[in-house]
Amino acid sequence: MKELNEKMLENVSGGEYRTVNTGDSRDAAIRSYPGLNAPVIATLSNGTTANSTGRSAYADGRNWVEINYPVQGWIKGAILGYAY
């Protein structure tokens, strides 16, 4: 896993750093908006650090949170350890 450094984080504002954990060997899908039908714009491996912006939404029976690092998009909240 790549270590975070000041240069990588200079454009990241606010939020909370969380670690991706899908609960199995699959990567986490990052979507363009909340929902299972939203296009997948990236994937993150388990153990990757992501920054949650604090924005959340409920869609398709799941809670979603917005991230802005290492990519901007939406991820299932449970993958980042959020329990609603």
PDB file of C-alpha atoms in Angstrom:
ATOM      1  CA  MET A   1       0.000   0.000   0.000  1.00  0.00           C
ATOM      2  CA  LYS A   2       1.263   3.449  -0.896  1.00  0.00           C
ATOM      3  CA  GLU A   3       2.050   5.681   2.081  1.00  0.00           C
ATOM      4  CA  LEU A   4       0.308   9.029   2.307  1.00  0.00           C
ATOM      5  CA  ASN A   5       2.459  12.133   2.168  1.00  0.00           C
ATOM      6  CA  GLU A   6       1.873  15.879   2.313  1.00  0.00           C
ATOM      7  CA  LYS A   7       1.991  16.350  -1.481  1.00  0.00           C
ATOM      8  CA  MET A   8      -0.659  13.675  -2.063  1.00  0.00           C
ATOM      9  CA  LEU A   9      -3.006  15.256   0.468  1.00  0.00           C
ATOM     10  CA  GLU A  10      -2.596  18.942  -0.375  1.00  0.00           C
ATOM     11  CA  ASN A  11      -5.914  19.137  -2.279  1.00  0.00           C
ATOM     12  CA  VAL A  12      -7.878  16.970   0.163  1.00  0.00           C
ATOM     13  CA  SER A  13      -9.987  18.971   2.572  1.00  0.00           C
ATOM     14  CA  GLY A  14     -12.106  17.933   5.504  1.00  0.00           C
ATOM     15  CA  GLY A  15     -13.438  14.493   6.168  1.00  0.00           C
ATOM     16  CA  GLU A  16     -12.128  11.470   7.929  1.00  0.00           C
ATOM     17  CA  TYR A  17      -9.580   8.867   6.873  1.00  0.00           C
ATOM     18  CA  ARG A  18     -10.862   5.279   6.824  1.00  0.00           C
ATOM     19  CA  THR A  19      -9.451   1.948   5.644  1.00  0.00           C
ATOM     20  CA  VAL A  20     -11.182  -0.021   2.897  1.00  0.00           C
ATOM     21  CA  ASN A  21     -12.350  -3.462   4.081  1.00  0.00           C
ATOM     22  CA  THR A  22     -14.706  -5.438   1.855  1.00  0.00           C
ATOM     23  CA  GLY A  23     -14.698  -8.438   4.184  1.00  0.00           C
ATOM     24  CA  ASP A  24     -13.293 -10.714   1.488  1.00  0.00           C
ATOM     25  CA  SER A  25     -10.767 -10.628  -1.369  1.00  0.00           C
ATOM     26  CA  ARG A  26     -12.862  -8.424  -3.685  1.00  0.00           C
ATOM     27  CA  ASP A  27     -11.941  -4.827  -4.404  1.00  0.00           C
ATOM     28  CA  ALA A  28     -14.359  -2.044  -3.456  1.00  0.00           C
ATOM     29  CA  ALA A  29     -16.268  -0.366  -6.271  1.00  0.00           C
ATOM     30  CA  ILE A  30     -16.200   3.423  -6.350  1.00  0.00           C
ATOM     31  CA  ARG A  31     -19.251   4.776  -8.150  1.00  0.00           C
ATOM     32  CA  SER A  32     -20.019   8.114  -9.750  1.00  0.00           C
ATOM     33  CA  TYR A  33     -23.111   8.592  -7.548  1.00  0.00           C
ATOM     34  CA  PRO A  34     -24.836   6.566  -4.786  1.00  0.00           C
ATOM     35  CA  GLY A  35     -26.533   3.421  -6.038  1.00  0.00           C
ATOM     36  CA  LEU A  36     -25.853  -0.015  -7.469  1.00  0.00           C
ATOM     37  CA  ASN A  37     -26.686   1.141 -11.006  1.00  0.00           C
ATOM     38  CA  ALA A  38     -24.213   4.021 -10.921  1.00  0.00           C
ATOM     39  CA  PRO A  39     -21.179   3.548 -13.166  1.00  0.00           C
ATOM     40  CA  VAL A  40     -18.061   2.159 -11.464  1.00  0.00           C
ATOM     41  CA  ILE A  41     -15.324   4.759 -11.948  1.00  0.00           C
ATOM     42  CA  ALA A  42     -12.559   3.030  -9.962  1.00  0.00           C
ATOM     43  CA  THR A  43     -11.859   0.205  -7.538  1.00  0.00           C
ATOM     44  CA  LEU A  44      -9.910   0.248  -4.282  1.00  0.00           C
ATOM     45  CA  SER A  45      -8.089  -2.705  -2.743  1.00  0.00           C
ATOM     46  CA  ASN A  46      -8.546  -3.774   0.862  1.00  0.00           C
ATOM     47  CA  GLY A  47      -6.210  -1.821   3.109  1.00  0.00           C
ATOM     48  CA  THR A  48      -6.326   1.335   0.984  1.00  0.00           C
ATOM     49  CA  THR A  49      -6.801   4.578   2.900  1.00  0.00           C
ATOM     50  CA  ALA A  50      -9.747   6.658   1.719  1.00  0.00           C
ATOM     51  CA  ASN A  51     -10.950  10.056   2.886  1.00  0.00           C
ATOM     52  CA  SER A  52     -14.673  10.307   3.563  1.00  0.00           C
ATOM     53  CA  THR A  53     -16.055  13.812   3.008  1.00  0.00           C
ATOM     54  CA  GLY A  54     -18.836  13.448   5.567  1.00  0.00           C
ATOM     55  CA  ARG A  55     -21.577  13.399   2.907  1.00  0.00           C
ATOM     56  CA  SER A  56     -23.808  10.336   2.878  1.00  0.00           C
ATOM     57  CA  ALA A  57     -26.859   9.071   1.029  1.00  0.00           C
ATOM     58  CA  TYR A  58     -29.223   6.103   1.100  1.00  0.00           C
ATOM     59  CA  ALA A  59     -29.895   4.286  -2.190  1.00  0.00           C
ATOM     60  CA  ASP A  60     -30.782   0.731  -3.243  1.00  0.00           C
ATOM     61  CA  GLY A  61     -31.114  -0.403   0.365  1.00  0.00           C
ATOM     62  CA  ARG A  62     -27.592   0.674   1.281  1.00  0.00           C
ATOM     63  CA  ASN A  63     -25.873   3.617   2.894  1.00  0.00           C
ATOM     64  CA  TRP A  64     -23.246   5.303   0.749  1.00  0.00           C
ATOM     65  CA  VAL A  65     -20.517   7.780   1.642  1.00  0.00           C
ATOM     66  CA  GLU A  66     -18.672  10.170  -0.604  1.00  0.00           C
ATOM     67  CA  ILE A  67     -14.877  10.010  -0.729  1.00  0.00           C
ATOM     68  CA  ASN A  68     -12.441  12.529  -2.180  1.00  0.00           C
ATOM     69  CA  TYR A  69      -9.199  10.563  -1.858  1.00  0.00           C
ATOM     70  CA  PRO A  70      -7.635   8.662  -3.570  1.00  0.00           C
ATOM     71  CA  VAL A  71     -10.454   9.215  -6.071  1.00  0.00           C
ATOM     72  CA  GLN A  72     -13.670  11.268  -5.966  1.00  0.00           C
ATOM     73  CA  GLY A  73     -16.804   9.095  -5.841  1.00  0.00           C
ATOM     74  CA  TRP A  74     -19.208   7.065  -3.706  1.00  0.00           C
ATOM     75  CA  ILE A  75     -18.598   3.830  -1.793  1.00  0.00           C
ATOM     76  CA  LYS A  76     -20.818   1.645   0.380  1.00  0.00           C
ATOM     77  CA  GLY A  77     -20.509   2.988   3.931  1.00  0.00           C
ATOM     78  CA  ALA A  78     -20.037  -0.462   5.497  1.00  0.00           C
ATOM     79  CA  ILE A  79     -16.833  -0.933   3.486  1.00  0.00           C
ATOM     80  CA  LEU A  80     -15.322   2.016   5.351  1.00  0.00           C
ATOM     81  CA  GLY A  81     -16.645   0.798   8.701  1.00  0.00           C
ATOM     82  CA  TYR A  82     -19.633   3.111   8.985  1.00  0.00           C
ATOM     83  CA  ALA A  83     -22.618   1.554  10.726  1.00  0.00           C
ATOM     84  CA  TYR A  84     -25.925   3.373  10.319  1.00  0.00           C
TER      85      TYR A  84
END
